[in-house]
Structures are given as C-alpha cells and as structure tokens.
Amino acid sequence: MAAADEGLGEQGIVFDGSSVEISLAELLPVTKHPKPPQHYPAKLPVSAMLVDAERDAILTGGYHEILIWSLEGKLLHRIENQGQRTYALDIHPDKPLLIAASGTPGELGEVRLFDLQSRKMLAVVTKADEAIMDAQFSPDGSKLAVAMPSGATRVYAHVGAGGFRLETELLGHSSQVTALDWHVDGNRLATASRDHSAKVFNVAEGRSVATFTGHSACVNDLCFVTQNWVTSVGSDGLAVTWNSDNGRKHKDLVTGKQAMLGCEVLENKVLLVGDAVVQWMEFGNAEMKQRWPMTGRCTTCSSSKESTKTVVIGTQNGKVHILTSDGQSRFFSAAP
C-alpha cells in the first residue's frame, strides 16, 4: 500500500478532465425525458409562457413538455422530451427555432433547442446541477444568453441550425441569475439575480457597466424600457426604474408588500405583474393606466411585441388569462 500511496504523490490523484469548472451535470449523457401524461390529473402552475404572434399561438410549459395553444385556448401541439418544469421560452427572430430553459430544482437544469415545424429536439445547449431560469436569443438571433445557477451568464454564438459555441461568461452575481433582457442594440444585456442585484453588461467587452442594488430581496425580472433605462421587479414588492449606464435609481413605479414577479415593456408603458394584480403604467411619470385584479396568484407574463392588445398572464392555479386593451379578459386552463 505504501508504494501505491507514493505513486499518487502529495496532491493525490491527478485531475484529468477538461476543466474543473464543468459541473457534473454537463459531464453526463443527454437525458431522454419521460413522456408527459396524456391527461393531467391536477392543475399545473404556468411557469413559462410565450405569445407567438407570427403563428397566432400561446406556448406554455407543461410537465416534461411544451404545450402550444390557439389564442382561443385550443390545444394545437405538444412538444415532448423536455425537462420536468419549463421556466423560459424564446423563439428565434428569423427561424422556426424554439429555445427552452428548464429543470428539476436541486437536480438538473437544461437549455434545449427545438424545431417548431417538426417539434423535435435539435440540441442541448447546456446543462447545470440546478434548474435554469432563463435563456434568450439576441435581437438578431446571432447569440444566445443563458442565466446560469452559478451566478454567471453564458453567451453563445449561434452557428448553424442547432449549433452553439460558448463565447464568454459574464460574471458578477453571487447567486443564481433569474432573468435576462437584451437591449435592442444587441450588445448590452441586463441580468437579474437572487443576490438582490441587477446588472447591465457590455457583451462584446465582457464587462459589467452598471449595477443596481436597490432591491432588498430576489430580483425576479427586468426589462429595458428606453435606450438608457431599465425597470426591475423583486420579491421585496418594488418595481423601480434605473439608469442602465450607472445603476442610479430614477423612479419607484410600485412600492408595497406584494411580491412583484414580472415586467414587460410595450411602447411607452410597462406591464407590471404582482402576486395577485396586473397593471399597465407609464414609466415616464409612474401613472397607472390600467389595473386587473387576478383570482389566482400570478406566475409569469408575455405579450405580443406587435400589438398591445395581446397580453397573457399565467397563474399558480394553471390558468392563462388573456387581457385586452379595453379592460376585457378571458382565460383557459393550460392543461390537456
């Protein structure tokens, strides 16, 4: 035994992997996920949702699948071989490619690429030891940003139908990245984190240019509202606008005890989603334009960039609410 021990040297067994930074999940083979149930025995919270204006459809995350619905709530298609719970969906701006961030909390996180026409998986872009909360194509579709559980944001170059090459990791958060938003210029990227902060990065230079530290709890979502302003929302009940060049607060839009969960911008208004209320606000003067009380706890939101008339809200009780600019609303249950 002594001779064998000496052969190991003072440092023990020599590491022969490609990188000590690679998680165990990334070393394991691609998972073939189980088939989803034909009929859901119970309501499933809507954890991810996307309005697909080009195809007049709404996409929602299901259990080991992605569901595609008509705007009237009719189930059109089911995309299988997906992670247990889906947390973010995005469609390439020019191609029928769907990116989906998913995972099983505490076990596995993935970002998968699907062909919307064949509804088949094309690639697994990345994996992690924890659920991945967001992944978004850049405005021109040339890059893909992924919110990693480690606190890093990975930026991949999109090279071909199913090919991605890691370009850089944007560092600075000390906990899981929860949400992303690309600036229209395709070079700046805003990130939100469980570490109570939000940041803006210069992607080409790989550096942080602004950090906002005005939240006292997890930052759940954020969006660029103008050329130089960002709105972020958090579990502290705060929705606030701040300068994307220096991180200085501009104006509180909402302050309260109710957690703020999501935000989206359309024209000169920002959609703010709270635990049980949805409201449109002018971000210039913080004036509320419309307000919808919700019967189920909200979980996520999406809207059509082409029109303010299609706003959809997902809830904890498994419903998708479709809100119109005239104050009307309808809903359907997002479960087969």
XYZ file of N, CA, C and O in Angstrom, residues 78-271:
776
model
N -48.096 19.397 -28.936
C -47.346 19.095 -27.720
C -45.918 18.745 -28.123
O -45.695 17.899 -28.987
N -44.954 19.418 -27.507
C -43.538 19.156 -27.774
C -42.977 18.380 -26.592
O -42.931 18.885 -25.463
N -42.552 17.145 -26.843
C -42.082 16.273 -25.775
C -40.556 16.303 -25.637
O -39.881 17.104 -26.265
N -40.038 15.439 -24.758
C -38.600 15.336 -24.472
C -38.057 16.648 -23.913
O -36.993 17.126 -24.312
N -38.788 17.210 -22.973
C -38.431 18.461 -22.315
C -38.232 18.202 -20.832
O -38.707 17.214 -20.275
N -37.500 19.084 -20.160
C -37.255 18.967 -18.729
C -38.548 18.950 -17.928
O -39.633 19.263 -18.443
N -38.428 18.608 -16.649
C -39.620 18.450 -15.809
C -40.477 19.712 -15.791
O -41.679 19.669 -16.020
N -39.866 20.861 -15.496
C -40.591 22.130 -15.482
C -39.875 23.117 -16.395
O -38.649 23.246 -16.345
N -40.629 23.829 -17.201
C -40.077 24.832 -18.105
C -40.182 26.204 -17.444
O -41.246 26.564 -16.934
N -39.083 26.972 -17.489
C -39.047 28.277 -16.822
C -38.922 29.449 -17.790
O -39.173 30.586 -17.391
N -38.528 29.199 -19.036
C -38.434 30.288 -20.011
C -38.507 29.722 -21.418
O -38.003 28.623 -21.689
N -39.138 30.487 -22.316
C -39.273 30.116 -23.719
C -38.935 31.322 -24.587
O -39.278 32.458 -24.243
N -38.280 31.079 -25.718
C -37.994 32.160 -26.650
C -37.891 31.585 -28.058
O -37.399 30.456 -28.235
N -38.336 32.353 -29.041
C -38.302 31.937 -30.446
C -37.307 32.789 -31.204
O -37.252 34.019 -31.016
N -36.517 32.165 -32.054
C -35.545 32.878 -32.883
C -36.277 33.917 -33.737
O -37.370 33.653 -34.250
N -35.693 35.107 -33.918
C -36.410 36.162 -34.652
C -36.657 35.858 -36.126
O -37.568 36.437 -36.725
N -35.872 34.964 -36.741
C -35.997 34.715 -38.183
C -36.255 33.260 -38.547
O -36.610 32.968 -39.691
N -36.052 32.349 -37.629
C -36.144 30.927 -37.934
C -37.128 30.239 -36.987
O -37.339 30.706 -35.873
N -37.716 29.121 -37.408
C -38.663 28.399 -36.545
C -37.936 27.567 -35.490
O -38.055 26.344 -35.432
N -37.172 28.245 -34.650
C -36.387 27.598 -33.608
C -36.861 28.073 -32.246
O -36.995 29.276 -32.005
N -37.116 27.128 -31.362
C -37.599 27.419 -30.013
C -36.539 27.028 -28.997
O -36.040 25.897 -29.011
N -36.196 27.950 -28.117
C -35.258 27.655 -27.037
C -36.058 27.545 -25.741
O -37.021 28.294 -25.532
N -35.708 26.590 -24.894
C -36.459 26.353 -23.657
C -35.506 26.096 -22.508
O -34.662 25.202 -22.577
N -35.622 26.892 -21.445
C -34.850 26.692 -20.218
C -35.729 25.932 -19.235
O -36.903 26.253 -19.051
N -35.164 24.912 -18.603
C -35.984 24.043 -17.762
C -35.148 23.401 -16.669
O -33.966 23.684 -16.508
N -35.788 22.497 -15.934
C -35.039 21.726 -14.958
C -35.882 21.146 -13.852
O -37.091 21.383 -13.751
N -35.208 20.376 -13.028
C -35.750 19.848 -11.788
C -34.968 20.483 -10.661
O -33.754 20.273 -10.560
N -35.589 21.317 -9.820
C -34.847 22.019 -8.781
C -33.984 21.091 -7.936
O -34.435 20.046 -7.478
N -32.719 21.472 -7.774
C -31.784 20.711 -6.968
C -31.191 19.501 -7.638
O -30.357 18.808 -7.044
N -31.572 19.232 -8.888
C -31.081 18.041 -9.579
C -30.467 18.339 -10.947
O -29.328 17.975 -11.212
N -31.220 19.015 -11.819
C -30.768 19.181 -13.192
C -31.386 20.419 -13.813
O -32.563 20.714 -13.601
N -30.575 21.146 -14.581
C -31.064 22.262 -15.378
C -30.590 22.097 -16.807
O -29.496 21.574 -17.040
N -31.412 22.523 -17.769
C -31.062 22.359 -19.169
C -31.559 23.539 -19.994
O -32.536 24.195 -19.631
N -30.903 23.739 -21.138
C -31.438 24.588 -22.198
C -31.474 23.737 -23.457
O -30.440 23.244 -23.911
N -32.683 23.533 -23.988
C -32.856 22.696 -25.174
C -33.372 23.529 -26.344
O -34.131 24.482 -26.150
N -32.947 23.125 -27.550
C -33.378 23.766 -28.781
C -34.300 22.825 -29.541
O -33.966 21.651 -29.736
N -35.466 23.354 -29.977
C -36.445 22.562 -30.709
C -36.753 23.202 -32.061
O -36.694 24.430 -32.204
N -37.084 22.375 -33.026
C -37.594 22.834 -34.313
C -39.103 22.983 -34.179
O -39.806 22.011 -33.888
N -39.624 24.194 -34.401
C -41.053 24.428 -34.224
C -41.896 23.730 -35.284
O -43.079 23.451 -35.053
N -41.314 23.460 -36.440
C -42.077 22.812 -37.510
C -42.214 21.310 -37.271
O -43.310 20.749 -37.352
N -41.100 20.657 -36.974
C -41.152 19.209 -36.720
C -41.438 18.894 -35.260
O -41.814 17.772 -34.920
N -41.230 19.899 -34.394
C -41.398 19.756 -32.938
C -40.459 18.709 -32.356
O -40.775 18.045 -31.370
N -39.282 18.596 -32.962
C -38.253 17.682 -32.492
C -37.101 18.461 -31.858
O -36.799 19.584 -32.253
N -36.443 17.831 -30.874
C -35.290 18.448 -30.246
C -34.095 18.407 -31.198
O -33.800 17.377 -31.801
N -33.407 19.531 -31.312
C -32.230 19.624 -32.165
C -30.928 19.554 -31.380
O -29.935 19.016 -31.858
N -30.929 20.110 -30.161
C -29.677 20.163 -29.401
C -29.963 20.482 -27.942
O -30.980 21.095 -27.598
N -29.040 20.053 -27.083
C -28.977 20.510 -25.691
C -27.828 21.494 -25.631
O -26.661 21.114 -25.790
N -28.144 22.761 -25.428
C -27.119 23.808 -25.469
C -26.213 23.731 -24.251
O -24.985 23.793 -24.357
N -26.812 23.579 -23.071
C -26.013 23.493 -21.847
C -26.832 22.821 -20.754
O -28.064 22.720 -20.844
N -26.129 22.354 -19.720
C -26.761 21.722 -18.567
C -26.135 22.269 -17.284
O -25.056 22.854 -17.304
N -26.828 22.053 -16.181
C -26.339 22.509 -14.880
C -26.894 21.606 -13.795
O -27.758 20.767 -14.040
N -26.383 21.776 -12.566
C -26.830 20.978 -11.427
C -28.078 21.549 -10.761
O -28.541 21.024 -9.745
N -28.614 22.632 -11.299
C -29.799 23.289 -10.755
C -30.632 23.790 -11.932
O -30.120 23.962 -13.047
N -31.919 23.996 -11.721
C -32.798 24.473 -12.788
C -32.282 25.779 -13.375
O -31.778 26.646 -12.652
N -32.403 25.922 -14.685
C -32.000 27.146 -15.390
C -33.253 27.973 -15.631
O -34.241 27.493 -16.190
N -33.209 29.257 -15.218
C -34.413 30.068 -15.168
C -34.682 30.892 -16.424
O -35.815 31.326 -16.635
N -33.676 31.132 -17.271
C -33.932 31.962 -18.445
C -32.899 31.693 -19.528
O -31.750 31.326 -19.241
N -33.317 31.879 -20.775
C -32.444 31.804 -21.947
C -33.109 32.617 -23.041
O -34.304 32.428 -23.306
N -32.352 33.529 -23.678
C -32.955 34.440 -24.647
C -32.040 34.652 -25.844
O -30.841 34.881 -25.698
N -32.617 34.602 -27.055
C -31.890 34.976 -28.259
C -31.662 36.490 -28.269
O -32.505 37.260 -27.785
N -30.544 36.915 -28.857
C -30.310 38.338 -29.085
C -31.282 38.827 -30.154
O -31.876 38.022 -30.886
N -31.486 40.140 -30.290
C -32.474 40.654 -31.259
C -32.259 40.180 -32.690
O -33.236 39.993 -33.426
N -31.000 39.960 -33.105
C -30.755 39.483 -34.466
C -30.594 37.971 -34.544
O -30.389 37.417 -35.628
N -30.696 37.288 -33.408
C -30.622 35.831 -33.383
C -29.231 35.249 -33.489
O -29.074 34.031 -33.533
N -28.206 36.096 -33.491
C -26.839 35.593 -33.655
C -26.242 35.060 -32.362
O -25.242 34.343 -32.387
N -26.841 35.412 -31.230
C -26.316 34.983 -29.935
C -27.450 34.447 -29.057
O -28.626 34.746 -29.279
N -27.062 33.698 -28.067
C -27.993 33.170 -27.073
C -27.404 33.407 -25.688
O -26.259 33.029 -25.429
N -28.176 34.046 -24.822
C -27.747 34.268 -23.437
C -28.470 33.285 -22.527
O -29.672 33.051 -22.683
N -27.726 32.710 -21.577
C -28.289 31.723 -20.657
C -27.993 32.139 -19.220
O -26.835 32.413 -18.872
N -29.036 32.187 -18.396
C -28.905 32.538 -16.980
C -28.510 31.295 -16.195
O -29.324 30.393 -16.024
N -27.289 31.252 -15.697
C -26.790 30.053 -15.032
C -27.038 30.096 -13.520
O -26.990 31.159 -12.888
N -27.263 28.935 -12.896
C -27.446 28.875 -11.444
C -26.226 29.341 -10.662
O -26.349 29.761 -9.519
N -25.047 29.267 -11.266
C -23.808 29.645 -10.588
C -23.680 31.137 -10.359
O -22.835 31.579 -9.578
N -24.506 31.953 -11.037
C -24.385 33.406 -10.966
C -23.766 33.995 -12.223
O -23.749 35.212 -12.398
N -23.268 33.144 -13.101
C -22.727 33.601 -14.381
C -23.832 33.657 -15.427
O -24.861 32.978 -15.304
N -23.616 34.453 -16.451
C -24.473 34.458 -17.634
C -23.615 34.038 -18.813
O -22.613 34.681 -19.133
N -23.974 32.942 -19.448
C -23.213 32.452 -20.591
C -23.788 33.043 -21.880
O -25.002 33.089 -22.049
N -22.899 33.458 -22.768
C -23.307 33.973 -24.073
C -22.718 33.063 -25.140
O -21.499 32.870 -25.211
N -23.600 32.485 -25.950
C -23.209 31.564 -27.014
C -23.410 32.222 -28.372
O -24.369 32.983 -28.569
N -22.516 31.919 -29.308
C -22.729 32.289 -30.703
C -23.574 31.208 -31.356
O -23.330 30.017 -31.153
N -24.588 31.631 -32.105
C -25.455 30.675 -32.800
C -24.814 30.367 -34.150
O -24.787 31.217 -35.041
N -24.294 29.161 -34.295
C -23.555 28.793 -35.510
C -24.268 27.639 -36.215
O -23.941 26.480 -36.048
N -25.254 27.956 -37.029
C -25.990 26.904 -37.710
C -27.276 26.560 -36.997
O -27.545 27.036 -35.891
N -28.077 25.689 -37.616
C -29.419 25.371 -37.125
C -29.426 24.923 -35.671
O -30.231 25.386 -34.877
N -28.536 24.011 -35.324
C -28.538 23.508 -33.956
C -27.215 23.669 -33.246
O -26.983 23.028 -32.222
N -26.343 24.522 -33.785
C -25.008 24.658 -33.218
C -24.820 25.925 -32.403
O -25.273 27.004 -32.796
N -24.149 25.800 -31.262
C -23.854 26.937 -30.403
C -22.418 26.820 -29.905
O -21.970 25.733 -29.541
N -21.721 27.935 -29.884
C -20.339 27.971 -29.395
C -20.247 28.989 -28.261
O -20.638 30.141 -28.410
N -19.741 28.543 -27.117
C -19.613 29.442 -25.973
C -18.611 30.541 -26.287
O -17.460 30.269 -26.621
N -19.056 31.798 -26.184
C -18.186 32.935 -26.460
C -17.605 33.537 -25.193
O -16.427 33.841 -25.124
N -18.457 33.723 -24.191
C -17.987 34.370 -22.975
C -18.911 34.051 -21.806
O -20.053 33.621 -21.999
N -18.404 34.229 -20.606
C -19.204 34.170 -19.388
C -19.156 35.537 -18.726
O -18.070 36.060 -18.462
N -20.319 36.100 -18.471
C -20.421 37.403 -17.816
C -20.558 37.156 -16.321
O -21.522 36.554 -15.865
N -19.577 37.629 -15.551
C -19.501 37.350 -14.122
C -19.836 38.595 -13.303
O -19.708 39.718 -13.776
N -20.248 38.373 -12.064
C -20.519 39.498 -11.181
C -21.610 39.243 -10.173
O -21.644 39.870 -9.114
N -22.525 38.305 -10.461
C -23.557 37.945 -9.491
C -23.029 36.843 -8.574
O -22.285 35.963 -9.004
N -23.466 36.882 -7.316
C -23.010 35.897 -6.338
C -24.016 34.772 -6.124
O -23.778 33.873 -5.319
N -25.137 34.819 -6.849
C -26.149 33.776 -6.732
C -26.833 33.608 -8.078
O -26.508 34.285 -9.056
N -27.801 32.710 -8.134
C -28.462 32.326 -9.377
C -28.988 33.522 -10.163
O -29.597 34.434 -9.606
N -28.760 33.522 -11.467
C -29.331 34.528 -12.355
C -30.763 34.101 -12.670
O -31.004 32.975 -13.115
N -31.718 34.990 -12.449
C -33.134 34.653 -12.557
C -33.782 35.121 -13.852
O -34.786 34.553 -14.283
N -33.249 36.185 -14.476
C -33.888 36.734 -15.670
C -32.884 37.517 -16.499
O -31.877 38.024 -15.975
N -33.186 37.611 -17.810
C -32.327 38.310 -18.762
C -33.169 39.215 -19.643
O -34.347 38.962 -19.867
N -32.543 40.265 -20.190
C -33.192 41.049 -21.234
C -32.126 41.706 -22.097
O -31.246 42.401 -21.598
N -32.198 41.449 -23.410
C -31.282 42.069 -24.366
C -31.743 43.477 -24.692
O -32.945 43.732 -24.878
N -30.798 44.389 -24.805
C -31.087 45.712 -25.342
C -31.305 45.581 -26.837
O -30.784 44.664 -27.476
N -32.051 46.487 -27.424
C -32.332 46.425 -28.849
C -31.065 46.513 -29.689
O -31.030 46.046 -30.832
N -29.969 47.091 -29.130
C -28.725 47.186 -29.891
C -27.987 45.849 -29.991
O -27.029 45.716 -30.748
N -28.421 44.839 -29.220
C -27.805 43.520 -29.278
C -26.453 43.423 -28.629
O -25.825 42.355 -28.659
N -25.980 44.490 -28.000
C -24.667 44.450 -27.349
C -24.776 44.517 -25.836
O -23.951 43.957 -25.127
N -25.803 45.182 -25.326
C -25.991 45.251 -23.881
C -26.991 44.188 -23.426
O -27.962 43.891 -24.121
N -26.730 43.640 -22.252
C -27.577 42.587 -21.689
C -27.820 42.888 -20.218
O -26.864 43.109 -19.455
N -29.087 42.932 -19.819
C -29.438 43.149 -18.412
C -29.709 41.808 -17.750
O -30.311 40.912 -18.350
N -29.270 41.669 -16.491
C -29.426 40.417 -15.751
C -29.970 40.694 -14.353
O -29.635 41.693 -13.729
N -30.815 39.793 -13.870
C -31.364 39.870 -12.511
C -30.914 38.640 -11.735
O -30.666 37.591 -12.324
N -30.838 38.773 -10.408
C -30.284 37.673 -9.626
C -30.955 37.545 -8.263
O -31.550 38.491 -7.736
N -30.805 36.347 -7.691
C -31.251 36.099 -6.319
C -30.388 36.841 -5.296
O -30.746 36.896 -4.108
N -29.262 37.393 -5.728
C -28.386 38.107 -4.791
C -28.855 39.536 -4.514
O -28.116 40.339 -3.949
N -30.103 39.876 -4.921
C -30.753 41.170 -4.689
C -30.230 42.265 -5.619
O -30.536 43.451 -5.390
N -29.481 41.925 -6.623
C -28.941 42.940 -7.528
C -29.356 42.687 -8.963
O -29.786 41.586 -9.328
N -29.225 43.731 -9.785
C -29.419 43.642 -11.230
C -28.243 44.341 -11.885
O -27.690 45.298 -11.329
N -27.862 43.871 -13.076
C -26.682 44.406 -13.732
C -26.944 44.609 -15.217
O -27.850 44.001 -15.792
N -26.134 45.471 -15.822
C -26.095 45.626 -17.273
C -24.669 45.355 -17.723
O -23.713 45.910 -17.164
N -24.531 44.480 -18.730
C -23.222 44.109 -19.249
C -23.027 44.620 -20.674
O -23.981 44.677 -21.458
N -21.801 44.971 -20.989
C -21.372 45.149 -22.365
C -20.894 43.789 -22.831
O -19.852 43.309 -22.392
N -21.667 43.143 -23.714
C -21.386 41.761 -24.084
C -20.097 41.651 -24.878
O -19.289 40.740 -24.656
N -19.857 42.563 -25.816
C -18.665 42.493 -26.659
C -17.387 42.587 -25.832
O -16.401 41.904 -26.101
N -17.425 43.414 -24.781
C -16.250 43.593 -23.927
C -16.247 42.661 -22.737
O -15.243 42.574 -22.016
N -17.361 41.968 -22.491
C -17.438 41.014 -21.394
C -17.330 41.631 -20.022
O -16.799 41.024 -19.095
N -17.869 42.849 -19.851
C -17.725 43.529 -18.563
C -19.047 44.159 -18.128
O -19.909 44.496 -18.950
N -19.182 44.326 -16.818
C -20.341 44.986 -16.247
C -20.175 46.498 -16.375
O -19.109 47.044 -16.088
N -21.247 47.183 -16.804
C -21.193 48.637 -16.928
C -22.084 49.328 -15.904
O -21.942 50.533 -15.666
N -23.020 48.590 -15.289
C -23.892 49.187 -14.285
C -24.422 48.100 -13.360
O -24.690 46.975 -13.796
N -24.568 48.443 -12.079
C -25.133 47.536 -11.086
C -26.158 48.290 -10.260
O -25.872 49.374 -9.741
N -27.358 47.738 -10.155
C -28.400 48.332 -9.322
C -28.559 47.489 -8.073
O -28.799 46.278 -8.152
N -28.454 48.120 -6.908
C -28.512 47.400 -5.627
C -29.667 47.891 -4.758
O -29.623 47.771 -3.541
N -30.709 48.421 -5.377
C -31.818 48.991 -4.625
C -32.869 48.013 -4.164
O -33.824 48.413 -3.491
N -32.741 46.732 -4.514
C -33.700 45.726 -4.048
C -33.191 45.084 -2.756
O -31.980 44.926 -2.564
N -34.138 44.672 -1.914
C -33.767 44.023 -0.656
C -34.129 42.536 -0.655
O -34.071 41.892 0.390
N -34.491 42.015 -1.812
C -34.822 40.591 -1.955
C -34.521 40.188 -3.391
O -34.006 40.984 -4.187
N -34.851 38.954 -3.720
C -34.584 38.420 -5.058
C -35.163 39.327 -6.136
O -36.316 39.758 -6.044
N -34.373 39.617 -7.166
C -34.864 40.356 -8.331
C -35.425 39.328 -9.309
O -34.701 38.470 -9.804
N -36.733 39.408 -9.571
C -37.421 38.363 -10.329
C -37.437 38.592 -11.829
O -37.505 37.627 -12.602
N -37.388 39.849 -12.257
C -37.459 40.124 -13.686
C -36.977 41.545 -13.934
O -36.906 42.366 -13.001
N -36.661 41.837 -15.201
C -36.249 43.185 -15.591
C -36.377 43.341 -17.090
O -36.448 42.373 -17.829
N -36.437 44.613 -17.536
C -36.537 44.881 -18.969
C -36.034 46.286 -19.263
O -36.166 47.197 -18.441
N -35.425 46.457 -20.439
C -35.077 47.785 -20.911
C -36.369 48.487 -21.318
O -37.147 47.962 -22.122
N -36.605 49.699 -20.772
C -37.827 50.429 -21.101
C -37.567 51.570 -22.081
O -38.470 52.003 -22.794
N -36.353 52.091 -22.128
C -35.937 53.078 -23.113
C -34.486 52.785 -23.462
O -33.911 51.786 -23.033
N -33.870 53.670 -24.208
C -32.485 53.498 -24.612
C -31.558 53.348 -23.411
O -30.631 52.535 -23.431
N -31.835 54.094 -22.336
C -30.897 54.128 -21.208
C -31.529 53.817 -19.856
O -30.923 54.105 -18.820
N -32.736 53.243 -19.850
C -33.391 52.969 -18.583
C -33.856 51.520 -18.520
O -34.280 50.946 -19.518
N -33.772 50.962 -17.308
C -34.197 49.588 -17.033
C -35.234 49.606 -15.923
O -35.113 50.377 -14.962
N -36.270 48.777 -16.045
C -37.195 48.538 -14.942
C -36.931 47.153 -14.390
O -36.817 46.184 -15.150
N -36.818 47.040 -13.067
C -36.646 45.740 -12.417
C -37.697 45.572 -11.338
O -38.173 46.546 -10.753
N -38.094 44.307 -11.090
C -39.113 43.997 -10.085
C -38.581 42.896 -9.173
O -37.820 42.027 -9.608
N -38.983 42.935 -7.901
C -38.438 41.973 -6.951
C -39.443 41.457 -5.949
O -40.573 41.947 -5.830
N -39.016 40.458 -5.193
C -39.846 39.877 -4.142
C -40.043 40.823 -2.967
O -40.854 40.544 -2.071
N -39.322 41.944 -2.960
C -39.488 42.963 -1.919
C -40.677 43.874 -2.190
O -40.930 44.813 -1.423
N -41.428 43.631 -3.285
C -42.584 44.462 -3.607
C -42.247 45.710 -4.390
O -43.104 46.555 -4.622
N -41.013 45.827 -4.834
C -40.545 47.027 -5.511
C -40.471 46.830 -7.020
O -39.943 45.822 -7.506
N -41.016 47.803 -7.752
C -40.799 47.933 -9.196
C -40.164 49.298 -9.389
O -40.760 50.316 -9.025
N -38.974 49.341 -9.941
C -38.213 50.581 -9.979
C -37.513 50.734 -11.318
O -37.115 49.750 -11.945
N -37.378 51.967 -11.764
C -36.648 52.273 -12.991
C -35.304 52.881 -12.620
O -35.227 53.741 -11.738
N -34.244 52.434 -13.304
C -32.894 52.920 -13.000
C -32.072 53.075 -14.270
O -32.416 52.542 -15.324
N -30.990 53.828 -14.145
C -30.150 54.177 -15.284
C -29.252 53.006 -15.666
O -28.530 52.475 -14.821
N -29.292 52.625 -16.943
C -28.504 51.472 -17.389
C -27.031 51.805 -17.592
O -26.229 50.904 -17.843
N -26.664 53.077 -17.489
C -25.261 53.465 -17.637
C -24.510 53.475 -16.312
O -23.303 53.239 -16.272
N -25.248 53.758 -15.204
C -24.558 53.882 -13.919
C -25.277 53.201 -12.755
O -24.769 53.207 -11.627
N -26.464 52.631 -12.972
C -27.177 51.931 -11.910
C -27.900 52.817 -10.919
O -28.395 52.332 -9.897
N -28.004 54.113 -11.184
C -28.664 55.026 -10.252
C -30.180 54.980 -10.436
O -30.676 54.976 -11.561
N -30.889 54.965 -9.295
C -32.348 54.897 -9.332
C -32.939 56.146 -9.947
O -32.527 57.270 -9.651
N -33.940 55.920 -10.814
C -34.669 57.032 -11.428
C -35.995 57.265 -10.721
O -36.275 58.382 -10.263
N -36.819 56.220 -10.607
C -38.144 56.409 -10.030
C -38.727 55.077 -9.573
O -38.570 54.055 -10.232
N -39.425 55.106 -8.416
C -40.206 53.954 -7.976
C -41.518 53.937 -8.737
O -42.245 54.936 -8.771
N -41.846 52.803 -9.345
C -43.131 52.638 -10.012
C -44.158 52.021 -9.080
O -45.332 52.394 -9.092
N -43.722 51.055 -8.278
C -44.587 50.391 -7.296
C -43.770 50.127 -6.048
O -42.618 49.687 -6.131
N -44.344 50.404 -4.891
C -43.743 50.006 -3.614
C -44.846 49.368 -2.781
O -45.960 49.887 -2.695
N -44.573 48.250 -2.176
C -45.595 47.583 -1.385
C -45.095 46.269 -0.846
O -43.936 45.904 -1.012
N -45.981 45.533 -0.193
C -45.621 44.259 0.419
C -45.807 43.083 -0.548
O -45.256 42.010 -0.322
N -46.600 43.284 -1.604
C -46.866 42.204 -2.549
C -45.665 41.989 -3.459
O -45.138 42.933 -4.047
N -45.208 40.746 -3.579
C -44.066 40.451 -4.449
C -44.386 40.836 -5.881
O -45.480 40.597 -6.383
N -43.404 41.440 -6.554
C -43.514 41.753 -7.971
C -42.762 40.675 -8.740
O -41.602 40.383 -8.439
N -43.430 40.077 -9.727
C -42.900 38.862 -10.339
C -42.442 39.025 -11.774
O -41.578 38.272 -12.240
N -43.025 39.953 -12.522
C -42.660 40.064 -13.929
C -42.881 41.455 -14.466
O -43.634 42.261 -13.894
N -42.218 41.771 -15.587
C -42.405 43.055 -16.243
C -42.110 42.917 -17.734
O -41.281 42.101 -18.138
N -42.824 43.697 -18.530
C -42.600 43.779 -19.975
C -42.892 45.194 -20.420
O -43.733 45.876 -19.824
N -42.235 45.636 -21.472
C -42.458 46.989 -21.973
C -43.038 46.934 -23.378
O -42.652 46.104 -24.203
N -44.029 47.795 -23.613
C -44.619 47.980 -24.935
C -44.882 49.466 -25.116
O -45.575 50.082 -24.301
N -44.303 50.019 -26.185
C -44.427 51.442 -26.474
C -43.975 52.251 -25.254
O -42.870 52.083 -24.768
N -44.827 53.117 -24.723
C -44.417 53.966 -23.603
C -44.960 53.483 -22.270
O -44.991 54.223 -21.294
N -45.396 52.217 -22.208
C -45.945 51.668 -20.971
C -45.185 50.410 -20.577
O -44.612 49.716 -21.415
N -45.208 50.137 -19.275
C -44.586 48.922 -18.774
C -45.652 48.089 -18.066
O -46.475 48.624 -17.308
N -45.677 46.802 -18.376
C -46.602 45.870 -17.741
C -45.936 45.313 -16.497
O -44.846 44.744 -16.572
